Backbone as a ProteinNet text record, in pm:
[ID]
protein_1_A
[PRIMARY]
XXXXXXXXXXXXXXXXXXXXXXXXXXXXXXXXXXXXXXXXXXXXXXXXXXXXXXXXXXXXXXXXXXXXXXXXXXXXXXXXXXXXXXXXXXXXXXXXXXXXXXXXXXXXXXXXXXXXXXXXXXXXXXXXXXXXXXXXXXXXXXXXXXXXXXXXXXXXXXXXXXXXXXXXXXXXXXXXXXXXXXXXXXXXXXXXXXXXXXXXXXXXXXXXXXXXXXXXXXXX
[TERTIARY]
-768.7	-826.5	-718.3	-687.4	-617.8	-624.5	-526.6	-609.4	-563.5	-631.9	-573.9	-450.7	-399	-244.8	-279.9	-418.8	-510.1	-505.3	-547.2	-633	-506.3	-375.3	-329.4	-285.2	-280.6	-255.4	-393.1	-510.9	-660.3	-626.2	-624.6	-641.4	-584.2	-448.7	-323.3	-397.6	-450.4	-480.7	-596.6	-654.7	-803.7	-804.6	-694	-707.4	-589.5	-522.7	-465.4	-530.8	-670	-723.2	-775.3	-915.2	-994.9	-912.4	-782.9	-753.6	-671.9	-642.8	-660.2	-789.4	-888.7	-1022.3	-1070.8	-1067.3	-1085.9	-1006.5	-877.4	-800	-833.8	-891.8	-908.9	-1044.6	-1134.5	-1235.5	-1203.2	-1183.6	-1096.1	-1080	-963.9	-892.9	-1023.7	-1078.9	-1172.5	-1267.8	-1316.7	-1424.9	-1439.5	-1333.3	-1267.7	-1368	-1479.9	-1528.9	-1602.2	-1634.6	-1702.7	-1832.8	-1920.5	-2052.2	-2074.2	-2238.6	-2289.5	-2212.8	-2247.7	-2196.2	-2072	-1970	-1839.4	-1818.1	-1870	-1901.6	-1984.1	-2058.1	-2149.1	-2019	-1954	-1875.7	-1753	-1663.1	-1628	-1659.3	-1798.9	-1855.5	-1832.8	-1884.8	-1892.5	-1766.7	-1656.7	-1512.2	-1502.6	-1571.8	-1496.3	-1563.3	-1726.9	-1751.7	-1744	-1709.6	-1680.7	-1487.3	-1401.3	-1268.7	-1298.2	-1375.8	-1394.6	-1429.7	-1537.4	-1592.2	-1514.3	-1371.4	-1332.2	-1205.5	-1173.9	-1064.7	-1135	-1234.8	-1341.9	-1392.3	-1362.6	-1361.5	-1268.8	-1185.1	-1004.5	-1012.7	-1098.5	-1069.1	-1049.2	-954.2	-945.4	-989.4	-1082.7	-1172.7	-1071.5	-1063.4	-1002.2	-1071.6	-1091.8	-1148.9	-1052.9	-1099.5	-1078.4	-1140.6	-1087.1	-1186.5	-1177.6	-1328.1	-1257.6	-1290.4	-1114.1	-1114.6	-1249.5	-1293.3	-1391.8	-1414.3	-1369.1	-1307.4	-1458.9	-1558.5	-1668.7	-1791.1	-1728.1	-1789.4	-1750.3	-1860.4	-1785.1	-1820.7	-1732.3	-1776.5	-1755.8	-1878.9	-1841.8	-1736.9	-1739.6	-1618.5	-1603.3	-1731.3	-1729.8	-1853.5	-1822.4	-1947.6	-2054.7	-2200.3	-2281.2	-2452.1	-2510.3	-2630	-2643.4	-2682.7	-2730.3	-2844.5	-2830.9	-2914.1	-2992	-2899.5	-2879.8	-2919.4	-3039.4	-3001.3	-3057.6	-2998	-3061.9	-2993.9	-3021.7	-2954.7	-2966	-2835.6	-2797.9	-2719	-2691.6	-2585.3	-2441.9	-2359.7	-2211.7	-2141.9	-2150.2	-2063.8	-1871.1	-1872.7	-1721.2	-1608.8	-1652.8	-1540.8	-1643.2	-1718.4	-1748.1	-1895.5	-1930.4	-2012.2	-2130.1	-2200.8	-2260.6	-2355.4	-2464.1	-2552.3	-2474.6	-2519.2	-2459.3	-2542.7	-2533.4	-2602.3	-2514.5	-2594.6	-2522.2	-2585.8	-2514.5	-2489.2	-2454	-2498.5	-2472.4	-2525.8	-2324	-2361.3	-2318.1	-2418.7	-2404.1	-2325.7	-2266.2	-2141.1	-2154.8	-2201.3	-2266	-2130.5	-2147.4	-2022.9	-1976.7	-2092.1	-2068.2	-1998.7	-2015.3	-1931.7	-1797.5	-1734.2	-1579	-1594.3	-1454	-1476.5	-1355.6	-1305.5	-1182	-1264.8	-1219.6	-1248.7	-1147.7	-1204.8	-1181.5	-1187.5	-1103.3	-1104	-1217.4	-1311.2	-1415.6	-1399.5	-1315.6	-1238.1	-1136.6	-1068.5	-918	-856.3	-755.9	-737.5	-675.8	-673	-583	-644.7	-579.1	-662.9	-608.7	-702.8	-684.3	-736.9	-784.4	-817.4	-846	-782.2	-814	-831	-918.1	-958	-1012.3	-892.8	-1011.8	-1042.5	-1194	-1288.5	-1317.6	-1245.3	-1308.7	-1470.3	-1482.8	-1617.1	-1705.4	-1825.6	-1897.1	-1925.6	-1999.5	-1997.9	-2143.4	-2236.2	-2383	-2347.6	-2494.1	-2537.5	-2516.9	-2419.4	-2423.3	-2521	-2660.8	-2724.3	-2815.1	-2766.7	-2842.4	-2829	-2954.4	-2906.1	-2802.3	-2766.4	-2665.2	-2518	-2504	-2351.7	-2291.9	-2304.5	-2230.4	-2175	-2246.7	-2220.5	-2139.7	-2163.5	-2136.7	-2022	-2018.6	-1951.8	-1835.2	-1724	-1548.3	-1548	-1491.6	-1503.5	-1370	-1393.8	-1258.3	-1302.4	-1281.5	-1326.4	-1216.1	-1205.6	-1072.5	-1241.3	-1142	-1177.3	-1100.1	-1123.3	-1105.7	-1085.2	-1036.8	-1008	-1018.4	-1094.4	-1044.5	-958.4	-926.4	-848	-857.1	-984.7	-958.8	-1086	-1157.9	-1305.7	-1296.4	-1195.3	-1156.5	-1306.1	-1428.8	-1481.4	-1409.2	-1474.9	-1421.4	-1551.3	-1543.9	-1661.8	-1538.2	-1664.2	-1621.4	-1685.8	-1552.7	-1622.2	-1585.2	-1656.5	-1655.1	-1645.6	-1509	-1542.6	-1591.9	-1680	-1795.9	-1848.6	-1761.7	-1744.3	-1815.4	-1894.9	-2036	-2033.8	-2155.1	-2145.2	-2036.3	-2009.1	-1938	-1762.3	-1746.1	-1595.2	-1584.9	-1430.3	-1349.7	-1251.8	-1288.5	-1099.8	-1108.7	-1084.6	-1081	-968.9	-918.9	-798.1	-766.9	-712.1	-659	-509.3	-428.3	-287.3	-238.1	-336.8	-292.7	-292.6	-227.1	-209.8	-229.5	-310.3	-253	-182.3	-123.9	-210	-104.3	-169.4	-167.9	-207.9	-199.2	-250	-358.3	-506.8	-591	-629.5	-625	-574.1	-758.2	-885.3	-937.5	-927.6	-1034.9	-996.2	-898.2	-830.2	-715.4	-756.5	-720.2	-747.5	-715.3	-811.4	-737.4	-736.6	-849.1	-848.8	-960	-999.4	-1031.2	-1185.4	-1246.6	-1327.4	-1346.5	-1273.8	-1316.6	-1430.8	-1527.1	-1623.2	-1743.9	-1803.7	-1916.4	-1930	-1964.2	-1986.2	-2005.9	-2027.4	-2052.5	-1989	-2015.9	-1938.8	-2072.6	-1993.9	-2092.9	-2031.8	-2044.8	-2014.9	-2131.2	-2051.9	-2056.4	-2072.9	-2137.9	-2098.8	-2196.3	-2140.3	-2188.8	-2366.3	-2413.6	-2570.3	-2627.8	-2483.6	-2573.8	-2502	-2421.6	-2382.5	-2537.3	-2541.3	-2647.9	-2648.7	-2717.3	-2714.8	-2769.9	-2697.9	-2736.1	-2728.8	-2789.3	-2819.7	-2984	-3039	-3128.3	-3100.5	-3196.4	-3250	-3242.4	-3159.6	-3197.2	-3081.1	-3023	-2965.5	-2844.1	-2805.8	-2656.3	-2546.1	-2443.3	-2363.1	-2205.2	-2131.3	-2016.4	-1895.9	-1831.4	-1703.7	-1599.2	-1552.9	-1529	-1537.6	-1673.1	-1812.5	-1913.1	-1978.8	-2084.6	-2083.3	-2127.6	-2123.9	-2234.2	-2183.6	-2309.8	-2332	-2266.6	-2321.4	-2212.4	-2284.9	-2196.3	-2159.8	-2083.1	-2014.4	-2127.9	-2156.9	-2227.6	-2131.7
9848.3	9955.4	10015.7	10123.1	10234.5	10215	10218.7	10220.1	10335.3	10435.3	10550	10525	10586.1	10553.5	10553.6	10643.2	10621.4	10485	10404.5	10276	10182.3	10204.9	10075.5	9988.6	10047.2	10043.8	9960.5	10015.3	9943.7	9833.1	9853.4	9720.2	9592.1	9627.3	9521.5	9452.8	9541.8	9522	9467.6	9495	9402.6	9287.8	9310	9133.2	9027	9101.3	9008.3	8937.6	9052.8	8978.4	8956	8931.4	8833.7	8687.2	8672.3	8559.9	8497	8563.5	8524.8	8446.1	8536.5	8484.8	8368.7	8402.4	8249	8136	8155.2	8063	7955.9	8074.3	8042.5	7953.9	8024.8	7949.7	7785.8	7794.3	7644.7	7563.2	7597.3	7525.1	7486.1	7555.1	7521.7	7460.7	7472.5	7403	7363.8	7250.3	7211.1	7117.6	7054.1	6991.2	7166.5	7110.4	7251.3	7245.1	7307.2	7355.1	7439.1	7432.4	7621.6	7716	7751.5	7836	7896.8	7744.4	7800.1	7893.9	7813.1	7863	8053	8046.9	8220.6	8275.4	8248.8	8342.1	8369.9	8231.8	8255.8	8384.5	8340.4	8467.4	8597.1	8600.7	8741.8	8805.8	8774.1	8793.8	8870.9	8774.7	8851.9	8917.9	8934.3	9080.4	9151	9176.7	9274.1	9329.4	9256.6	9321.3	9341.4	9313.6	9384.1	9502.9	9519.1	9633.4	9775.7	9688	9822.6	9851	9712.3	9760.4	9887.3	9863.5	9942.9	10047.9	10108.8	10285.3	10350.4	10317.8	10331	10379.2	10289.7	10313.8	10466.8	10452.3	10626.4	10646.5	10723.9	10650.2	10732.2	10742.8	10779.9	10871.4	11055.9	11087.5	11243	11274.5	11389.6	11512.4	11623.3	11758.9	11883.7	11899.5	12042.8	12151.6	12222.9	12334.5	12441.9	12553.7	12584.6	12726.2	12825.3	12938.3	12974.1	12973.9	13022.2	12905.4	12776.4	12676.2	12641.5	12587.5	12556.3	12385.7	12302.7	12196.8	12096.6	12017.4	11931.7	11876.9	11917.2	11863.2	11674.1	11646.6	11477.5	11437.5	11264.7	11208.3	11196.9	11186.8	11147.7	11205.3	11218.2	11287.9	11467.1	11526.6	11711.2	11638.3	11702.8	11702.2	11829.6	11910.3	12058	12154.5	12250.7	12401.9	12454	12592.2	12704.9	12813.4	12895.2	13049.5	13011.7	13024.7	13027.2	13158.8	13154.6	13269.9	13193.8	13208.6	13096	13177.7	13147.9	13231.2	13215.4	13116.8	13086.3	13177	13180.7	13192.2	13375.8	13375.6	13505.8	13565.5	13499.3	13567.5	13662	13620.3	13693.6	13542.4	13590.7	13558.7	13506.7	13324	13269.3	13132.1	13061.7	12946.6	12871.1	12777	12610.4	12509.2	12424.8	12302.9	12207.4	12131.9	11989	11914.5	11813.1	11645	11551.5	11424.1	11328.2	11230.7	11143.5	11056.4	10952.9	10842.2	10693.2	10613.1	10483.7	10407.8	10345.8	10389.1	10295.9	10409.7	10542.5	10648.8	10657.7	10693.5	10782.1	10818.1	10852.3	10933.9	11007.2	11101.5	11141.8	11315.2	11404.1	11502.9	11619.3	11693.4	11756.6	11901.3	11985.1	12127.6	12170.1	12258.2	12324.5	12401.2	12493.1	12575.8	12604.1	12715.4	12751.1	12868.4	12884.8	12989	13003.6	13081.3	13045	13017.1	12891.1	12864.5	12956.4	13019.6	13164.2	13094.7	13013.7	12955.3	12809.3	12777.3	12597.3	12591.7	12538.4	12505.4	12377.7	12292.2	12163.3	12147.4	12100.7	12103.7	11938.8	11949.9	11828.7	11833.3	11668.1	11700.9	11577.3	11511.7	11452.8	11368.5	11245.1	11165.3	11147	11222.4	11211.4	11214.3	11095.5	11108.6	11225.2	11198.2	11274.9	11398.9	11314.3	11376.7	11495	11491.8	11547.9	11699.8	11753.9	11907.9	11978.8	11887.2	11961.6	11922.3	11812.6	11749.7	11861	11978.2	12066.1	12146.1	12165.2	12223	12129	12002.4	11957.2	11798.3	11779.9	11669.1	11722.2	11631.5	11648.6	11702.8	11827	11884.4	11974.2	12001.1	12059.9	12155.7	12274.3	12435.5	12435	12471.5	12530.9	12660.2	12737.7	12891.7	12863.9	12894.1	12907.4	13034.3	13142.7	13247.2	13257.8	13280.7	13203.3	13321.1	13264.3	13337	13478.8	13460	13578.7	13652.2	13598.1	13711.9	13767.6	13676.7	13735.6	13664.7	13592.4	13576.9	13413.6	13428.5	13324.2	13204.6	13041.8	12953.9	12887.5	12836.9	12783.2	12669	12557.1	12387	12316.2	12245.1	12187.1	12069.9	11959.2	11816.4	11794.5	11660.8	11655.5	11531.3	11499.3	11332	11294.2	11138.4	11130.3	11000.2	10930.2	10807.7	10702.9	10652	10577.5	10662.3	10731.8	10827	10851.9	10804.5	10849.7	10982.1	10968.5	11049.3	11105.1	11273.8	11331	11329.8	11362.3	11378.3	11472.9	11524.1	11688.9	11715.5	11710.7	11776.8	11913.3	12012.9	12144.9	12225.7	12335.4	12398.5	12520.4	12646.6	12809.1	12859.9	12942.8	12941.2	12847.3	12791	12727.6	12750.9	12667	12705.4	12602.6	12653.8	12553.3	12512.7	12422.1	12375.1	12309.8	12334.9	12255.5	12139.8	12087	11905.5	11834.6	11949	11839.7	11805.6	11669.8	11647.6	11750.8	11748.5	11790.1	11754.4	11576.9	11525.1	11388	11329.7	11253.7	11255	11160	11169.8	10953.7	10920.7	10771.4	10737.3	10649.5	10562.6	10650.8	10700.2	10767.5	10933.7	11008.3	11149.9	11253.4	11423.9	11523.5	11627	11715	11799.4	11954.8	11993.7	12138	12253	12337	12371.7	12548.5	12678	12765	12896.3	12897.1	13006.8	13152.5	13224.7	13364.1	13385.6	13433.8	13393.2	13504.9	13539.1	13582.9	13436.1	13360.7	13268	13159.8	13090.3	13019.7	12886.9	12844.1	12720.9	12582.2	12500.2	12424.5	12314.3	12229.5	12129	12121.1	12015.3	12011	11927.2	11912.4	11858.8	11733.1	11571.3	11453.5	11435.9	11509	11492	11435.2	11309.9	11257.4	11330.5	11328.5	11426.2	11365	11417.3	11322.9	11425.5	11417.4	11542.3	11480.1	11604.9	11667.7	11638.4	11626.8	11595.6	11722.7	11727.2	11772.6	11931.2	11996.6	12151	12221.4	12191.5	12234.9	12375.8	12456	12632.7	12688.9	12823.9	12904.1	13057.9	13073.8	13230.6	13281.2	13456.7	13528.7	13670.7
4560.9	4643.1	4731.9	4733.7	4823.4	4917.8	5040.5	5178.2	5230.1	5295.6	5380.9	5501.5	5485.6	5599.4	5720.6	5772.6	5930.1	5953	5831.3	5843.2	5880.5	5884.2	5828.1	6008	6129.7	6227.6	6311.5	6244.3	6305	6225.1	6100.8	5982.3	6058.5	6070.9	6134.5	6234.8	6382.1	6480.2	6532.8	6420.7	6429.9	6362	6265.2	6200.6	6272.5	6391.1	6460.6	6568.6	6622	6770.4	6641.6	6597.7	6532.4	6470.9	6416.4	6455	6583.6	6665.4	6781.4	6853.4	6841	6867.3	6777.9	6735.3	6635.1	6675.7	6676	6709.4	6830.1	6936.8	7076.3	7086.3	6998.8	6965.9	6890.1	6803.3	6771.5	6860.2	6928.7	7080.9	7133.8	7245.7	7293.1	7230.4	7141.2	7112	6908.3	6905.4	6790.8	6701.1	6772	6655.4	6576.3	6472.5	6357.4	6368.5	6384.6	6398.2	6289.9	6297.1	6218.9	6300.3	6446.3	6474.6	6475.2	6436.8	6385.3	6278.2	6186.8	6023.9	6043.8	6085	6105.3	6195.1	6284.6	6328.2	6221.3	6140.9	6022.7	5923.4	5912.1	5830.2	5881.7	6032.6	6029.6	6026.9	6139	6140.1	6022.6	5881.7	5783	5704.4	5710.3	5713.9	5815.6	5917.7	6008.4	5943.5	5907.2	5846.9	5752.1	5666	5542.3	5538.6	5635.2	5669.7	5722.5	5801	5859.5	5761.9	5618	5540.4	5478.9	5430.5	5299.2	5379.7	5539.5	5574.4	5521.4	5545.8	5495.3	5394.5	5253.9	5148.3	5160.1	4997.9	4939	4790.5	4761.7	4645.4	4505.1	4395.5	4289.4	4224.9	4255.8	4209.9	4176	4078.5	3987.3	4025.1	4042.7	4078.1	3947.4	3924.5	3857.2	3897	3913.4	4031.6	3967.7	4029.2	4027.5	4146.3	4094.4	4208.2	4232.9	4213.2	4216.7	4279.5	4298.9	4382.7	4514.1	4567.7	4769.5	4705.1	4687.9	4695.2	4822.9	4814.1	4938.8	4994.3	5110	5173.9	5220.6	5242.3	5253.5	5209.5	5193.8	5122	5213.4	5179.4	5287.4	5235.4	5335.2	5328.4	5363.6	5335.7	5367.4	5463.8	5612.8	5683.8	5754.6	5690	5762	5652.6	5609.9	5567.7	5610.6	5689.3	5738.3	5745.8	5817.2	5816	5973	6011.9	6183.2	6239.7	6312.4	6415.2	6409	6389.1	6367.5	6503	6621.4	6743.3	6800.3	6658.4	6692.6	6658.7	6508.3	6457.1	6376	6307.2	6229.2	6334.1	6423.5	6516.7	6404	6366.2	6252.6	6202.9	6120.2	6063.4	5913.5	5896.9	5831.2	5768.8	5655.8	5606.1	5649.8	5714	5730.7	5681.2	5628.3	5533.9	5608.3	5646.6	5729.3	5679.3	5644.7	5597.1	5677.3	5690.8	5776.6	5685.4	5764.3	5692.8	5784.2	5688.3	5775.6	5788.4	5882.3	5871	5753.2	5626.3	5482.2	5383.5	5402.8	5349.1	5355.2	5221.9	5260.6	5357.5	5440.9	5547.5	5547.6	5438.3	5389	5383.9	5434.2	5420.4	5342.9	5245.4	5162.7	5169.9	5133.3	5094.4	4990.7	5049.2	4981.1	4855.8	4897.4	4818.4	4879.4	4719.4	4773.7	4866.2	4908.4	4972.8	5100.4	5183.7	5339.7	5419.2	5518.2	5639.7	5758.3	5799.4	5878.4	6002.7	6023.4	6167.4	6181.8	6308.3	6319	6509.1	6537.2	6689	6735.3	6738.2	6787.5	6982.1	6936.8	7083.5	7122.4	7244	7283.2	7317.5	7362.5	7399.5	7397.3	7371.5	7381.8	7308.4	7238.2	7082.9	7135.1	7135.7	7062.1	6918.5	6875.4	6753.4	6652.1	6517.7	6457	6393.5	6377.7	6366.3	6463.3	6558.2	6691	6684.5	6706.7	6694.1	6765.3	6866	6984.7	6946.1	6854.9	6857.4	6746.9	6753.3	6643.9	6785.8	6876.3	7018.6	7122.8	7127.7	7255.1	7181.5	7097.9	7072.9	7050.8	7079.2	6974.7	6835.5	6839.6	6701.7	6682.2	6531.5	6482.9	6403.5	6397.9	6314	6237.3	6121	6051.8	5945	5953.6	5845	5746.2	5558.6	5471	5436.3	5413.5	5351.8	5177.3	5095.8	4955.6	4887.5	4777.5	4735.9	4633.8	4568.7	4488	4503.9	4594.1	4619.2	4776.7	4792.6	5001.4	5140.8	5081.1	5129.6	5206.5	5344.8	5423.7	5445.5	5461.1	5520.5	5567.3	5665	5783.5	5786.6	5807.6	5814	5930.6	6013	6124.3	6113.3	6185.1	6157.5	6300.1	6317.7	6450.7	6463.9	6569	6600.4	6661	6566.9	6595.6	6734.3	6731.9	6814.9	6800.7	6665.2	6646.9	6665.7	6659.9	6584.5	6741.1	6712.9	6832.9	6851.6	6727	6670	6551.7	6588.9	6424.2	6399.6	6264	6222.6	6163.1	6156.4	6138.6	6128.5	6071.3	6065.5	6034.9	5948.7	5894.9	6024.8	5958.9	6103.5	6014.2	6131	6072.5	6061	6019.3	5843.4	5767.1	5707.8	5595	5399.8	5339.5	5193.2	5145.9	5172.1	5131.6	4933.7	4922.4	4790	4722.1	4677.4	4640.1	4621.2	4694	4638.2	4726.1	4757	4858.6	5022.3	5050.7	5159.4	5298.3	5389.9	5509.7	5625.2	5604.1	5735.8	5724.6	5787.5	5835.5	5945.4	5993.3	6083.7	6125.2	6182.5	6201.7	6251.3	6124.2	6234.9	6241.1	6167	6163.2	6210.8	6170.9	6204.3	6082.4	6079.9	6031.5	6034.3	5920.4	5843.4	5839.4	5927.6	5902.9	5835	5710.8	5622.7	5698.2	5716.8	5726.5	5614.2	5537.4	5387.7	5410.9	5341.7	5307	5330.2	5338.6	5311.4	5177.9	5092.3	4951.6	4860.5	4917.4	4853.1	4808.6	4669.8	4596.3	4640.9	4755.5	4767.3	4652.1	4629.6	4507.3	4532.1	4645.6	4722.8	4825.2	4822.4	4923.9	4995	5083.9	5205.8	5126.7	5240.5	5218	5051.5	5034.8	4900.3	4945.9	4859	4876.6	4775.5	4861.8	4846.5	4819.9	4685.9	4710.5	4690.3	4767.5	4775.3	4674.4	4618.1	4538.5	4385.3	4407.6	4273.6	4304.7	4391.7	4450.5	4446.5	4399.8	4454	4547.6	4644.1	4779.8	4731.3	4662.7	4676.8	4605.1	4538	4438.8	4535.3	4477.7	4544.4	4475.5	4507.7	4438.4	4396.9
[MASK]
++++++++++++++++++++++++++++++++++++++++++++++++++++++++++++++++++++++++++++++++++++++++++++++++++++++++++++++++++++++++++++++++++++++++++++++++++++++++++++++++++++++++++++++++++++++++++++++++++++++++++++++++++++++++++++

């Protein structure tokens, strides 16, 4: 299994205090119990748990100039026709997927084309799912420009309860590549996905969603 290069600094650091803690536990209190044994256990599903966020899964895209495909794995919690006041100030469909602590959490290019805008917002870690954490939580906007129809969507990363820290390196402008990574979200959070509103949405409500498999919506 792959591990993402985010991961490898937590990985280290959590599997040094947990045997620390353990250790200390030992010392102090050296004959063996159940309760030794269940903390045993958990220790090591709890590092298993935070090797297998990390993961980077092995997947294949086929490019697709006429698809927005998902940008991360998770659930669609979101479709509607909203007001988008950031970035295109105009009447727009949004696509919001939730991304549990058991999901990839590797975020992906929708489609291709130039990134014409990037703004990250600090801010708050309500629940991913909360109607307000697209407004009030730590978030990151980047605009897509694509390439051969000129239409632009707009994807938001949006750091949930658990997520401390988005990750983001591209900068404007840039060259957005299908399929290719462009960031990160640690530890639970959402992906709000901005498109055209003659664009064909081809996802519902409650549908699991796996980036760059998935085609949330067609150009028109």
């Amino acid at each position: 299994m792959k591990i993402h290069k985010e991961g490898y600094r937590i990985i280290l650091v959590i599997f040094v205090l947990l045997v620390i803690l353990l250790f200390g536990i030992n010392q102090l209190f050296p004959e063996q119990t159940f309760i030794h044994y269940i903390l045993y256990f958990t220790a090591i599903g709890f590092y298993f748990f935070v090797v297998r966020f990390f993961r980077v899964p092995n997947r294949q895209i086929i490019i697709d100039n006429n698809a927005i495909y998902a940008p991360a794995d998770g659930t669609v919690v979101v479709i509607e026709e909203v007001e988008e006041p950031e970035y295109f100030k105009d009447r727009r469909r949004q696509i919001s997927i939730f991304m549990s602590p058991l999901n990839v959490h590797i975020n992906y290019y929708p489609i291709s084309g130039s990134l014409v805008y990037k703004q990250y917002h600090p801010g708050r870690f309500l629940v991913a799912w909360h109607p307000k954490s697209s407004k009030l939580n730590e978030r990151n906007t980047l605009v897509v420009e694509h390439t051969q129809n000129g239409k632009s969507i707009l994807f938001r990363q949006i750091a949930g309860f658990m997520a401390r820290r988005i990750v983001n390196k591209k900068s404007a402008p840039d060259i957005a590549i299908q399929g290719d990574e462009f960031g990160m979200i640690k530890f639970g959070s959402r992906v709000d996905i901005f498109i055209p509103l003659d664009a064909k949405v081809n996802v519902e409500l409650d549908e699991k969603v796996t980036a760059k498999k998935t085609i949330i919506a067609y150009f028109e």
